[in-house]
Short mmCIF file of C-alpha atoms in Angstrom, two decimals:
data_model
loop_
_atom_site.label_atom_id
_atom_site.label_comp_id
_atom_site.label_asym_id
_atom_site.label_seq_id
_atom_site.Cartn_x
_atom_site.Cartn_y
_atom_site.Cartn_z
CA UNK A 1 248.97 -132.96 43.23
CA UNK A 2 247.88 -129.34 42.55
CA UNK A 3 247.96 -128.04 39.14
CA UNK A 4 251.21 -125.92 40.03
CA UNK A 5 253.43 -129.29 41.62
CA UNK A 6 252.02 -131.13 38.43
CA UNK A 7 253.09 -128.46 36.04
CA UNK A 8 256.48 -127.76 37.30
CA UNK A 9 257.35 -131.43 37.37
CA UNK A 10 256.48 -132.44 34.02
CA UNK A 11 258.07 -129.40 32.64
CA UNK A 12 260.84 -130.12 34.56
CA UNK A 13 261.35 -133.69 33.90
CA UNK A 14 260.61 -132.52 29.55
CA UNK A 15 262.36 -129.70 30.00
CA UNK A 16 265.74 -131.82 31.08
CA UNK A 17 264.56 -134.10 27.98
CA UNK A 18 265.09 -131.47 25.74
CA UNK A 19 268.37 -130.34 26.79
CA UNK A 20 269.91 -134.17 27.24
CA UNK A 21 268.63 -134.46 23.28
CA UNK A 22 270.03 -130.89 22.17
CA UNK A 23 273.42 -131.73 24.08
CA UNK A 24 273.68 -134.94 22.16
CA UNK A 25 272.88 -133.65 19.04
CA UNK A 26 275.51 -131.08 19.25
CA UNK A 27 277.95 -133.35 20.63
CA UNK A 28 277.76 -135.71 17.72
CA UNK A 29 276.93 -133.24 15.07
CA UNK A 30 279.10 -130.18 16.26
CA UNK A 31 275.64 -128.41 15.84
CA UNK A 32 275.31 -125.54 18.35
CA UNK A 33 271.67 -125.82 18.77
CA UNK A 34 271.90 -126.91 22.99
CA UNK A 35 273.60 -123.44 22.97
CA UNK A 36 270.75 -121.98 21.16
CA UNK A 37 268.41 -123.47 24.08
CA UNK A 38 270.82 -121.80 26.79
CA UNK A 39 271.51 -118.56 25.08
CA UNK A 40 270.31 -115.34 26.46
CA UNK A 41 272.46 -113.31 24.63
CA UNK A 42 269.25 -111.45 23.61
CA UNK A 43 267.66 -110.76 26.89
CA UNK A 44 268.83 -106.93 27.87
CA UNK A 45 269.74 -107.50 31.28
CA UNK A 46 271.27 -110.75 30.81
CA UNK A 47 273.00 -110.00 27.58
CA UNK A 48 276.18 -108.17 29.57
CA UNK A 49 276.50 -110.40 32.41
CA UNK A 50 278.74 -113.56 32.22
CA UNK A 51 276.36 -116.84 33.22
CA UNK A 52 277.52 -120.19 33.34
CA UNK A 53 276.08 -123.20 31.75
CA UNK A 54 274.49 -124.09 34.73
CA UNK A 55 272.58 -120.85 35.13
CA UNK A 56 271.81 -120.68 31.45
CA UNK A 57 270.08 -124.61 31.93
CA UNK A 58 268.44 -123.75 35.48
CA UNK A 59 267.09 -120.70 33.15
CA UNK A 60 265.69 -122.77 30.52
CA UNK A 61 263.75 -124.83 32.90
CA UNK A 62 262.34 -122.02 34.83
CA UNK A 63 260.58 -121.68 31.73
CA UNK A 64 259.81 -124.68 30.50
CA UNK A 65 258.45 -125.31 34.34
CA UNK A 66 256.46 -121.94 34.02
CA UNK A 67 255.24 -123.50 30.22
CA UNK A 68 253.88 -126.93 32.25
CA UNK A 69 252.24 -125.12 34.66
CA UNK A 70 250.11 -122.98 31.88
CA UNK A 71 249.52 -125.79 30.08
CA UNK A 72 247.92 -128.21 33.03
CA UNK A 73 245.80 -125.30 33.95
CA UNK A 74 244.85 -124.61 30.17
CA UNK A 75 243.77 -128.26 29.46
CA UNK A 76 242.13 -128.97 33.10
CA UNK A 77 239.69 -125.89 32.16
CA UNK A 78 239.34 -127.70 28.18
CA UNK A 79 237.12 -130.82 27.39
CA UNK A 80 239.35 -131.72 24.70
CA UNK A 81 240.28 -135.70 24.14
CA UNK A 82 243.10 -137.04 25.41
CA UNK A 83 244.80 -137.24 22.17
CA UNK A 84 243.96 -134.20 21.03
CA UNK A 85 245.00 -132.67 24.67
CA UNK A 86 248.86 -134.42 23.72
CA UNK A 87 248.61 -133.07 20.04
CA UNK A 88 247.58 -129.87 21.13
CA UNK A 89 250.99 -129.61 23.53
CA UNK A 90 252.73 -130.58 20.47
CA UNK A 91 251.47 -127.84 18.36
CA UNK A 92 252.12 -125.38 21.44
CA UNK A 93 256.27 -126.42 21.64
CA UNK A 94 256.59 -126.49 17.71
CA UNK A 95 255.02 -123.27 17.62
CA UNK A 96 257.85 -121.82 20.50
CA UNK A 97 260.50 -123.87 19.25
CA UNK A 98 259.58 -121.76 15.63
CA UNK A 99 258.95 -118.58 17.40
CA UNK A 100 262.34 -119.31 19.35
CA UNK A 101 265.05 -120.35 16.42
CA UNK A 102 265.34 -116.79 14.87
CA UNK A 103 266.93 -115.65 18.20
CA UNK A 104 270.05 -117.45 16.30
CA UNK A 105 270.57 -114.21 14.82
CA UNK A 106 271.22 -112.27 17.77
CA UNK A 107 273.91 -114.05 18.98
CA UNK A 108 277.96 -114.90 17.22
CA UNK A 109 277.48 -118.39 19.03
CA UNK A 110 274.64 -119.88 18.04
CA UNK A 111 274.19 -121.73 14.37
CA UNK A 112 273.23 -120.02 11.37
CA UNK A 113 269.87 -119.07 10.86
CA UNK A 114 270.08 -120.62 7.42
CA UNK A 115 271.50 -124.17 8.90
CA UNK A 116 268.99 -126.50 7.62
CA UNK A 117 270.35 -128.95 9.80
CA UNK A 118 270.38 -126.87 12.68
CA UNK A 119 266.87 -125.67 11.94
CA UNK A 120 265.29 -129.59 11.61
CA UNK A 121 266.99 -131.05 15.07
CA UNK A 122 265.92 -128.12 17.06
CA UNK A 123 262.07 -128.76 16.01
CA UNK A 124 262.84 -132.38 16.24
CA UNK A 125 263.64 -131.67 19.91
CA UNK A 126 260.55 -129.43 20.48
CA UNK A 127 258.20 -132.26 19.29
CA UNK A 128 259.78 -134.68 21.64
CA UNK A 129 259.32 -132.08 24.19
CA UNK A 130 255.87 -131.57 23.33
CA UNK A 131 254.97 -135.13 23.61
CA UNK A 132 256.59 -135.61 27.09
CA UNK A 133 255.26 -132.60 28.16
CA UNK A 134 252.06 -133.84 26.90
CA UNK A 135 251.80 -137.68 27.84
CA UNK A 136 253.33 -136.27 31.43
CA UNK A 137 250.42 -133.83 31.41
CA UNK A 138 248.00 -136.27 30.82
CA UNK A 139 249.01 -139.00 33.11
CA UNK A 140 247.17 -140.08 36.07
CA UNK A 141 244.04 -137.45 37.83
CA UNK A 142 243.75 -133.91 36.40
CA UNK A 143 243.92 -133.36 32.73
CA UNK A 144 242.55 -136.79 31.26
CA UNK A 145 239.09 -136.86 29.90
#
């Protein structure tokens, strides 16, 4: 499998992962953080056009397919160990999912920047991305080592 078909599929598969887990979370909690994942409300050209869930979702996996594919390529070219190869994924999606949450502010619908709660399941999330990402990455020819 080339490092492209391997990329896209794991981040595909973690991507989906992380929205089942966000969608639950805000189903039970009432927590709007799976509409923090979809939101584009800050993205110019997106920001004035009515999208549907299902364009907002197909968006967030383009990305998180784009993330997998960077990622495979990144750790085929590192020696690292295979543990360190997972952990280092899992730094990578904490790191976005920190970089990502203050976007809450730029949008009416999204949770409050200062929701605690909010703030812990959505990193929750991007560490069980990370690790799915990362185990995905790692599994069978390619990345282990």
């Amino acid at each position: 499998m080339t490092a492209i078909a391997k990329g896209s599929f794991t981040g595909l598969l973690a991507g989906n992962l992380l929205g089942l887990f966000l969608n639950l979370v805000e189903s039970v909690t009432g927590l709007k953080v799976y509409i923090l994942l979809l939101n584009v409300d800050y993205i110019p050209f997106l920001k004035d056009i009515k999208v549907s869930e299902i364009i907002e979702f197909l968006l967030h996996l383009i990305v998180s397919m784009v993330l997998g594919v960077l990622l495979h390529i990144y750790l085929i070219k590192k020696d690292f160990p295979i543990k360190q190869k997972v952990r280092f994924v899992v730094k990578v999606s904490l790191l976005i999912g920190l970089f990502l949450y203050p976007t809450t502010m730029l949008s009416d619908r999204t949770p409050e920047i200062s929701s605690a709660y909010s703030f812990f399941f959505w990193m929750v999330g991007h560490g069980l991305y990370g690790v799915a990402l990362g185990k995905l990455l790692i599994y069978g020819k390619g990345v282990r080592g």
